[in-house]
mmCIF file with all atom_site columns, C-alpha atoms and ligand atoms in Angstrom:
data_model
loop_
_atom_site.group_PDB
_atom_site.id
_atom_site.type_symbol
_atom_site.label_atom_id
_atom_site.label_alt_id
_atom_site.label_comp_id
_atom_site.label_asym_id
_atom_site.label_entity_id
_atom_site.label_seq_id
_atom_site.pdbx_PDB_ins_code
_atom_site.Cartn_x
_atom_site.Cartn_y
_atom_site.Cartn_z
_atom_site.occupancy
_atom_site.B_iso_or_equiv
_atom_site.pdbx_formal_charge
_atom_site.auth_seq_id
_atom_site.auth_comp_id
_atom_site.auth_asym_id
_atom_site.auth_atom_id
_atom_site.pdbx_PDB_model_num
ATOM   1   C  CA  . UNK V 1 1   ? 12.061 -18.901 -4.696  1.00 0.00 ? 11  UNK V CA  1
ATOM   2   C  CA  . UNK V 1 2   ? 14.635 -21.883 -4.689  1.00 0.00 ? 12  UNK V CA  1
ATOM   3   C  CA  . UNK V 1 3   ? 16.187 -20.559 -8.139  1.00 0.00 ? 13  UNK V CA  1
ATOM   4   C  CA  . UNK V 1 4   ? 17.003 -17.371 -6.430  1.00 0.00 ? 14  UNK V CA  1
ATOM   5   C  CA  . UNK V 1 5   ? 18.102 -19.350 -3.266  1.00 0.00 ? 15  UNK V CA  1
ATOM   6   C  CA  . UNK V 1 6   ? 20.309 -21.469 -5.200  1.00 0.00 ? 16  UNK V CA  1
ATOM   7   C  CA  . UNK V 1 7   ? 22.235 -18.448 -6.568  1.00 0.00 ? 17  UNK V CA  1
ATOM   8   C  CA  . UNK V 1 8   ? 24.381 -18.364 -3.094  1.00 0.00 ? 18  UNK V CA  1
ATOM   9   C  CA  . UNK V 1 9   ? 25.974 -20.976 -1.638  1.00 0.00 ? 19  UNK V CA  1
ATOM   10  C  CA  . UNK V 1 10  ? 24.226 -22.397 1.266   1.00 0.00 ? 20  UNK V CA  1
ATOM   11  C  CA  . UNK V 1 11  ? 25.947 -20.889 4.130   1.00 0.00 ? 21  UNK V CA  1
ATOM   12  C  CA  . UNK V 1 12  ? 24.641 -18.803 7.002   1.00 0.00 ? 22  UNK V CA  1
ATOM   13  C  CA  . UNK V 1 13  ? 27.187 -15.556 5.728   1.00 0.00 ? 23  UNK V CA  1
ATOM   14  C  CA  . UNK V 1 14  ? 24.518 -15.622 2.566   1.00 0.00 ? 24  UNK V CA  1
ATOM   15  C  CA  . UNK V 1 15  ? 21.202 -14.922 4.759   1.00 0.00 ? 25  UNK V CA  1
ATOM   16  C  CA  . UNK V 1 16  ? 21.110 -11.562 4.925   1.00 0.00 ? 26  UNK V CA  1
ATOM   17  C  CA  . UNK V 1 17  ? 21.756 -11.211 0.991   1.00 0.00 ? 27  UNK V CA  1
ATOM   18  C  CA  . UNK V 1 18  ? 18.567 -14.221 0.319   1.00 0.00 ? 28  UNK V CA  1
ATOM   19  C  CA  . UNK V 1 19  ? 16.338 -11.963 2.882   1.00 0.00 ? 29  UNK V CA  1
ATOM   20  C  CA  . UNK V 1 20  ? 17.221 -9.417  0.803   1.00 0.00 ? 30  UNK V CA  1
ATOM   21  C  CA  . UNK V 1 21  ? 16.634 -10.528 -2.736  1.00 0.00 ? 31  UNK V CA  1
ATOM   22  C  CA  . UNK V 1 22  ? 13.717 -12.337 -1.123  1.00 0.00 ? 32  UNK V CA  1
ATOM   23  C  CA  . UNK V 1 23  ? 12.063 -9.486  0.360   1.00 0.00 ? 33  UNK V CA  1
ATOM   24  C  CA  . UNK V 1 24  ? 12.757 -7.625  -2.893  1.00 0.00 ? 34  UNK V CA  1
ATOM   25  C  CA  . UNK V 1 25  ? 11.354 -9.708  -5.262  1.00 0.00 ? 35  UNK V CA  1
ATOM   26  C  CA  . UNK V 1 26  ? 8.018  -9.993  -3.685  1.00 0.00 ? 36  UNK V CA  1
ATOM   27  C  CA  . UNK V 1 27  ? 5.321  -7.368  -5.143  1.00 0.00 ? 37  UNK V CA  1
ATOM   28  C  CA  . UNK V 1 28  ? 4.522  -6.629  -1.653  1.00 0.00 ? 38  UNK V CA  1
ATOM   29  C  CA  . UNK V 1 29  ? 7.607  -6.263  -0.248  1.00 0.00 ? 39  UNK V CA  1
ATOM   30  C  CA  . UNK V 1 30  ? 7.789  -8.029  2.817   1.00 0.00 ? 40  UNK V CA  1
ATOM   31  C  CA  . UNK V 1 31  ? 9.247  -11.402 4.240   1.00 0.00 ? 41  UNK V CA  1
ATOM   32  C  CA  . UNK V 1 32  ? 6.350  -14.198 4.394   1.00 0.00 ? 42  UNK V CA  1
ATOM   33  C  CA  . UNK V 1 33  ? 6.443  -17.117 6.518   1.00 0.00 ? 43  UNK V CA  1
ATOM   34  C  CA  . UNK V 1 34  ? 6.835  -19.286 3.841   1.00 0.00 ? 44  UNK V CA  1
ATOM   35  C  CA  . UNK V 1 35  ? 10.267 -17.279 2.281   1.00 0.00 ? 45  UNK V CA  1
ATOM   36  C  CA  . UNK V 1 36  ? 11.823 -17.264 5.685   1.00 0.00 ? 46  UNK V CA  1
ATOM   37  C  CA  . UNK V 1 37  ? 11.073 -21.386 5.765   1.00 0.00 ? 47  UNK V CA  1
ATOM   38  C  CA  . UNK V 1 38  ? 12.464 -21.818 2.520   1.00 0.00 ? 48  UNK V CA  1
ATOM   39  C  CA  . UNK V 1 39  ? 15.831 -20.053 3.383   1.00 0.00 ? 49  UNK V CA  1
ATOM   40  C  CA  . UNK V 1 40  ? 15.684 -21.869 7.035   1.00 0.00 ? 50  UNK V CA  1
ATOM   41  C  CA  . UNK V 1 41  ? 15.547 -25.269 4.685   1.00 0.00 ? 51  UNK V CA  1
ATOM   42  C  CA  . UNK V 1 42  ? 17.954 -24.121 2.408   1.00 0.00 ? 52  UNK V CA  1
ATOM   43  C  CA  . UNK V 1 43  ? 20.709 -22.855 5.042   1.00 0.00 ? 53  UNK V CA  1
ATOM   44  C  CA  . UNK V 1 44  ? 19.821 -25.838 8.017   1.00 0.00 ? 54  UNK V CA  1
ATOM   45  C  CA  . UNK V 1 45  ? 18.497 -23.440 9.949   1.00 0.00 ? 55  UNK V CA  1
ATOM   46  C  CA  . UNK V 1 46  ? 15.928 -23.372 12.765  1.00 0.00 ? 56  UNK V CA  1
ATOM   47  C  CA  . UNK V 1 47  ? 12.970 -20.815 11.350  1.00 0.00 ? 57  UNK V CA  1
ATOM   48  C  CA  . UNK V 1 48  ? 13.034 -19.362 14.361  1.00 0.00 ? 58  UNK V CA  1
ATOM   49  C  CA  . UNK V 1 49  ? 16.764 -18.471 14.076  1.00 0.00 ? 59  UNK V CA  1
ATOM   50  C  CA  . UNK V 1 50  ? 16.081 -16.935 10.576  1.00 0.00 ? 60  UNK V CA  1
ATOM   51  C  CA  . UNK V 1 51  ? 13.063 -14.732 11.706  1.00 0.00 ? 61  UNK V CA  1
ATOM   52  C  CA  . UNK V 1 52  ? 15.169 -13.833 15.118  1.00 0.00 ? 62  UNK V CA  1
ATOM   53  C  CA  . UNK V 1 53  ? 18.018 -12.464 12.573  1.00 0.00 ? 63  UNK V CA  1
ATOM   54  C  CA  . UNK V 1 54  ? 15.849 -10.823 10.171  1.00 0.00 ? 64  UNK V CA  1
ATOM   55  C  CA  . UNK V 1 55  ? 13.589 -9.328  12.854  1.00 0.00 ? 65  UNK V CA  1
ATOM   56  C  CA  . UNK V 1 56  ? 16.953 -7.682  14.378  1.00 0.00 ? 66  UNK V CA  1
ATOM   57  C  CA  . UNK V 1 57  ? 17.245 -5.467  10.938  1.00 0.00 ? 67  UNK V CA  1
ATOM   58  C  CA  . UNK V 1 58  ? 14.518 -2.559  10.840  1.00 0.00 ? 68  UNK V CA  1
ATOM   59  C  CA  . UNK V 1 59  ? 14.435 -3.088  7.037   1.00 0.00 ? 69  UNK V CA  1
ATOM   60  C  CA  . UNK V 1 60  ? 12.971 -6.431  6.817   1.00 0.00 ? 70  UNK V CA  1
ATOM   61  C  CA  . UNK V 1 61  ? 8.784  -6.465  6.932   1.00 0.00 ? 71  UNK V CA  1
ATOM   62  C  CA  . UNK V 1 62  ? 7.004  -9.012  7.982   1.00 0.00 ? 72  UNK V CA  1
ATOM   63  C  CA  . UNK V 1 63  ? 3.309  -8.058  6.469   1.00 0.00 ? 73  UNK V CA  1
ATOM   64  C  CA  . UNK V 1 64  ? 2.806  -6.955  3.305   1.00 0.00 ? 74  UNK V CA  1
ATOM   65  C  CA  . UNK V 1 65  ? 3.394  -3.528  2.365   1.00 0.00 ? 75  UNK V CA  1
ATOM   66  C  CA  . UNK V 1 66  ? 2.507  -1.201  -0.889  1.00 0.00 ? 76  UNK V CA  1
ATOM   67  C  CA  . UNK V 1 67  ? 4.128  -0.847  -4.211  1.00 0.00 ? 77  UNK V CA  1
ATOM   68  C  CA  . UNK V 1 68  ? 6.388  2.062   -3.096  1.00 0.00 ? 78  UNK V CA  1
ATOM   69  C  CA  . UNK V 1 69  ? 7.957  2.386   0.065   1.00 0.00 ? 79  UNK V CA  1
ATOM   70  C  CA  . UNK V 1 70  ? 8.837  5.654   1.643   1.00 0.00 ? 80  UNK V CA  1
ATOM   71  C  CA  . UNK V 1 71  ? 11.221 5.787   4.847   1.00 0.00 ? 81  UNK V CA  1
ATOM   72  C  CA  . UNK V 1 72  ? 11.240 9.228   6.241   1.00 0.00 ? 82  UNK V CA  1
ATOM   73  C  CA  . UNK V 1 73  ? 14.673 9.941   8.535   1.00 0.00 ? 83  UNK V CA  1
ATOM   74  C  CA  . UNK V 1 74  ? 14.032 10.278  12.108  1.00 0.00 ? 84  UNK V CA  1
ATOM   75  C  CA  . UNK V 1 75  ? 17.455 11.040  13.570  1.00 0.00 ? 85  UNK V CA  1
ATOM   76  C  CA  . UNK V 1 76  ? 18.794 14.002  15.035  1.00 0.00 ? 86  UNK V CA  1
ATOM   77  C  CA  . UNK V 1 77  ? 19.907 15.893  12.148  1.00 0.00 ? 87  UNK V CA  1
ATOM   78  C  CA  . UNK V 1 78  ? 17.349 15.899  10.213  1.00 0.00 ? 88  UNK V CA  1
ATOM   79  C  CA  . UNK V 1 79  ? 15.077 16.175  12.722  1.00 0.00 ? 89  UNK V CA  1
ATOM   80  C  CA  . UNK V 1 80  ? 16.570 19.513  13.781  1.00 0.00 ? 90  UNK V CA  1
ATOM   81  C  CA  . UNK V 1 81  ? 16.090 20.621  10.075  1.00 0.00 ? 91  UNK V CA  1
ATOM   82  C  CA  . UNK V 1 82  ? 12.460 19.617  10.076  1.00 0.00 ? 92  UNK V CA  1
ATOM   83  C  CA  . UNK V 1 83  ? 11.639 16.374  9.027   1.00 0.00 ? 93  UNK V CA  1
ATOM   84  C  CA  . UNK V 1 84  ? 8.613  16.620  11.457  1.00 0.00 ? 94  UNK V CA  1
ATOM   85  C  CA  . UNK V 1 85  ? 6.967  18.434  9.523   1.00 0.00 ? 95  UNK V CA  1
ATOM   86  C  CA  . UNK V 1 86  ? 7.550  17.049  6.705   1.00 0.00 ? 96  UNK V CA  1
ATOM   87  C  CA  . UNK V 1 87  ? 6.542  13.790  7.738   1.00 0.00 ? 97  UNK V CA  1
ATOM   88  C  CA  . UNK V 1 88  ? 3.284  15.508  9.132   1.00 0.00 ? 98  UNK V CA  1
ATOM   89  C  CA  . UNK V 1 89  ? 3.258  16.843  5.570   1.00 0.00 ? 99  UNK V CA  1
ATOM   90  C  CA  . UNK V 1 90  ? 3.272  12.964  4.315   1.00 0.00 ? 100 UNK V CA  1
ATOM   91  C  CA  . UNK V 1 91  ? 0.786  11.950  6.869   1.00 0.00 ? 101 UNK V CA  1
ATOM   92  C  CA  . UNK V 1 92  ? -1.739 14.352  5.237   1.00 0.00 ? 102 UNK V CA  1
ATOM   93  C  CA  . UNK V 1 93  ? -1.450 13.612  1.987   1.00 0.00 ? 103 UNK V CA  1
ATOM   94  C  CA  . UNK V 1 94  ? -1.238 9.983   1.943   1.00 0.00 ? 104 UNK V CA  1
ATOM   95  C  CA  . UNK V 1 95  ? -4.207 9.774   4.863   1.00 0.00 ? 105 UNK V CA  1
ATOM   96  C  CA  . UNK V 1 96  ? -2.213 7.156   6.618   1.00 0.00 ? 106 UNK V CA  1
ATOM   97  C  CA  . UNK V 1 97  ? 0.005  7.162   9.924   1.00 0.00 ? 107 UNK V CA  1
ATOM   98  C  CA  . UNK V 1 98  ? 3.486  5.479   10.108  1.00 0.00 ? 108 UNK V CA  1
ATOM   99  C  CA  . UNK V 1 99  ? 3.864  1.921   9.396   1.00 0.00 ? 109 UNK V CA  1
ATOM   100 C  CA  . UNK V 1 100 ? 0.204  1.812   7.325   1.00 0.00 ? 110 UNK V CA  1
ATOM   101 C  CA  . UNK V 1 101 ? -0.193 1.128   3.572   1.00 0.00 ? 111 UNK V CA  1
ATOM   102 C  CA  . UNK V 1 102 ? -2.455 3.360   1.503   1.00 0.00 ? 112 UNK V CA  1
ATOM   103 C  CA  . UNK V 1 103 ? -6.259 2.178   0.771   1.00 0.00 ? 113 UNK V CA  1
ATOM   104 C  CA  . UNK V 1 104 ? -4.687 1.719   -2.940  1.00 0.00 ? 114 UNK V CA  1
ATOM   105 C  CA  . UNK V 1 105 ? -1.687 -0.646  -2.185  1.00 0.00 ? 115 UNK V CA  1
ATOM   106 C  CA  . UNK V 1 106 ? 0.663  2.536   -3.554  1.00 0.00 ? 116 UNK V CA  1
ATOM   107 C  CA  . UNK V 1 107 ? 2.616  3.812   -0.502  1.00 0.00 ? 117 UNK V CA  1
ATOM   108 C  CA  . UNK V 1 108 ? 3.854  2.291   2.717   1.00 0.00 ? 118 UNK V CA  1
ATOM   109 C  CA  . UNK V 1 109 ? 4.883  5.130   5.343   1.00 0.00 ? 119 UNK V CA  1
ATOM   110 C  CA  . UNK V 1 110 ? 7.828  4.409   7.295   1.00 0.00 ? 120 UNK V CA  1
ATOM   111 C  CA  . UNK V 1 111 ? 10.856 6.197   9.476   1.00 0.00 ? 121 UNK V CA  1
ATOM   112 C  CA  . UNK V 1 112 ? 14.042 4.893   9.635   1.00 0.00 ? 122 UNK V CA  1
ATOM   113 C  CA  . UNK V 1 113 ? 17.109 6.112   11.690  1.00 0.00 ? 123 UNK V CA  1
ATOM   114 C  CA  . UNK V 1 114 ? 19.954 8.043   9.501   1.00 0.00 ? 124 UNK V CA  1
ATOM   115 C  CA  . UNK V 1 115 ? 19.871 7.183   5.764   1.00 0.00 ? 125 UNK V CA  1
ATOM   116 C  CA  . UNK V 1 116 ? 23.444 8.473   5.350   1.00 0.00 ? 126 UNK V CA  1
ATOM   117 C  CA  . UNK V 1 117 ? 22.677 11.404  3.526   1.00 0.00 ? 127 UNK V CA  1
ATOM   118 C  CA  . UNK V 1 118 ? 22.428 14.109  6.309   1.00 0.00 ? 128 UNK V CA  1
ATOM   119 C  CA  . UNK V 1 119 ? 24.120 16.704  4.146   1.00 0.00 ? 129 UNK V CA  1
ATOM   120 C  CA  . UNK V 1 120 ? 20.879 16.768  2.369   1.00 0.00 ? 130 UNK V CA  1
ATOM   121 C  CA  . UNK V 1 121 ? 18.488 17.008  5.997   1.00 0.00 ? 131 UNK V CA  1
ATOM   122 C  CA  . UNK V 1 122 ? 15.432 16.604  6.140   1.00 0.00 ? 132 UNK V CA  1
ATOM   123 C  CA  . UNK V 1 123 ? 15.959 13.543  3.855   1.00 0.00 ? 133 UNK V CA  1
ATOM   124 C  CA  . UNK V 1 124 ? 14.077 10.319  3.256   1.00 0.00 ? 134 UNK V CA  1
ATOM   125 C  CA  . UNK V 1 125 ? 13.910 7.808   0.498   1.00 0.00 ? 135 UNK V CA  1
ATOM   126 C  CA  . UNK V 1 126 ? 10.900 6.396   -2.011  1.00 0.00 ? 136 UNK V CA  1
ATOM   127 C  CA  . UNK V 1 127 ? 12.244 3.047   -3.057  1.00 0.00 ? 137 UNK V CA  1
ATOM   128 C  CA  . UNK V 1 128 ? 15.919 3.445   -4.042  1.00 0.00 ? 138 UNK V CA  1
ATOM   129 C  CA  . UNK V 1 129 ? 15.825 7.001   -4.475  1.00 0.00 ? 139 UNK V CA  1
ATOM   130 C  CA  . UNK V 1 130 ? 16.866 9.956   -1.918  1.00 0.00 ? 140 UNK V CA  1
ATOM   131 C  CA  . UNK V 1 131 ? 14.635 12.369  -1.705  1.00 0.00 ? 141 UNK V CA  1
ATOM   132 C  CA  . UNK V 1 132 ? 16.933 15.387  0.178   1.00 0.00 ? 142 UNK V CA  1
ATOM   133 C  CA  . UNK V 1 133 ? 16.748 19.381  1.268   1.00 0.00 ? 143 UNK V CA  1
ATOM   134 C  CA  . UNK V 1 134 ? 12.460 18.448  2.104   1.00 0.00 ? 144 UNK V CA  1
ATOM   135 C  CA  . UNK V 1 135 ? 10.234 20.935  2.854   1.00 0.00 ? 145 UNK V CA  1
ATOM   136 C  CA  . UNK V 1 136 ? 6.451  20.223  3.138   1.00 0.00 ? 146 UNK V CA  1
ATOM   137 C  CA  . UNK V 1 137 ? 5.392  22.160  0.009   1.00 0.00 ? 147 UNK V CA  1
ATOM   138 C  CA  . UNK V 1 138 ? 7.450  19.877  -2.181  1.00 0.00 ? 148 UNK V CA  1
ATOM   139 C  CA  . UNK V 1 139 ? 5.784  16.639  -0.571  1.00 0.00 ? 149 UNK V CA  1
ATOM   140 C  CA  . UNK V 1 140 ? 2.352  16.587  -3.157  1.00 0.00 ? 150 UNK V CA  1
ATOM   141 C  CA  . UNK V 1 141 ? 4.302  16.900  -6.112  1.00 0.00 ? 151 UNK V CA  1
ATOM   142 C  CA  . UNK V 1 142 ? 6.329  14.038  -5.281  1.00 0.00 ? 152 UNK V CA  1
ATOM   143 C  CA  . UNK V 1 143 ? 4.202  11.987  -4.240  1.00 0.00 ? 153 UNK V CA  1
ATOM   144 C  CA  . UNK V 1 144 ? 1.733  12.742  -7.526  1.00 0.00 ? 154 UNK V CA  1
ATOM   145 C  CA  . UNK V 1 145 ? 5.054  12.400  -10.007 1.00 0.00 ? 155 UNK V CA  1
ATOM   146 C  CA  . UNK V 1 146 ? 5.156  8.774   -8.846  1.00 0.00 ? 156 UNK V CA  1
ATOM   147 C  CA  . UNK V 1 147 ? 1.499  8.191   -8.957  1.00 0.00 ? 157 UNK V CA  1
ATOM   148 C  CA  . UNK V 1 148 ? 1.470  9.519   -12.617 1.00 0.00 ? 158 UNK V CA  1
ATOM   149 C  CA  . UNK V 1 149 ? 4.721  7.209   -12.842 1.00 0.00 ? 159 UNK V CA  1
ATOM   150 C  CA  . UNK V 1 150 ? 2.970  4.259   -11.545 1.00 0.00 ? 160 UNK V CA  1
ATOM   151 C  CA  . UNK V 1 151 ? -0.317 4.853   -13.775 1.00 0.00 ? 161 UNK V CA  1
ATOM   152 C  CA  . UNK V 1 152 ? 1.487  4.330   -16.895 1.00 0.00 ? 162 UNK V CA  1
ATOM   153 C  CA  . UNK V 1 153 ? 3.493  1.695   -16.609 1.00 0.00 ? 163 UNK V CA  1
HETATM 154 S  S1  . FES E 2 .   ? 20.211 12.131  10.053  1.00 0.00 ? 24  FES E S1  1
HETATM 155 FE FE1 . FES E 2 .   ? 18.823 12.035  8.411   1.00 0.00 ? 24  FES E FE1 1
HETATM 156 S  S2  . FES E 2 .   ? 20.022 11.337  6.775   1.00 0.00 ? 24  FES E S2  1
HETATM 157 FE FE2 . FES E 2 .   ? 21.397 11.357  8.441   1.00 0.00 ? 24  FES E FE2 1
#
């Protein structure tokens, strides 16, 4: 943790970038206590000022989450296109509600407002990848390419 702290300089324009790389590099993807005291140390900051900030941002976690995450749009557009039922779709076959991890630790289930992509509504993203144009047939076979994926490697 303080090797990939001490790649900024310690100043307060650096802490979203460290929550970032922080969240990022843990397996579990999330912020613990213990990361947000370490850039709090790092930066002079109160903790509480660092978990305020970071709490502010709808893509920091704060509990741990699975190996993939998946953030299903819930704005307007692609709401209108039918991202309810795809996310209903999701719901289904991952047997989990929004904001739960899967039994296995694979998938976290999330919404997010507009991923910037609405030319490809309903969209949402696995990871770093955009997943666009959804409809809920296509749901299963994504979400069994990735646990092929994660099986072998
Ligand atoms: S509204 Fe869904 S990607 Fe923009």
């Amino acid at each position: 943790m303080q090797r990939l702290l001490g790649r900024y300089p310690p100043a307060r324009e650096h802490l979203l970038e460290m929550l970032h790389d922080l969240q990022d590099q843990n397996p579990q993807h999330y912020l613990s206590d213990d990361a947000m005291a370490a850039v709090a140390s790092y930066l002079g900051l109160a903790l509480s000022d660092v978990r305020g900030t970071a709490s502010f941002y709808s893509m920091f976690s704060f509990a741990p989450r699975g190996r993939h995450i998946i953030r299903i749009c819930a704005s307007p557009p692609c709401q209108l296109l039918g991202a309810t039922t795809v996310l209903q779709k999701l719901i289904d076959v991952l047997g989990i509600a929004v904001g739960e991890t899967t039994t296995d630790g694979l998938f976290t289930l999330e919404t997010t407002s507009c991923l910037g992509v609405c030319g490809v509504a309903p969209a949402m993203m696995i990871d770093d990848e955009v997943y666009g144009n959804l409809a809920p047939e296509g749901i299963e076979a994504v979400i069994e390419k990735i646990r092929r994926e994660d099986e072998a490697s």
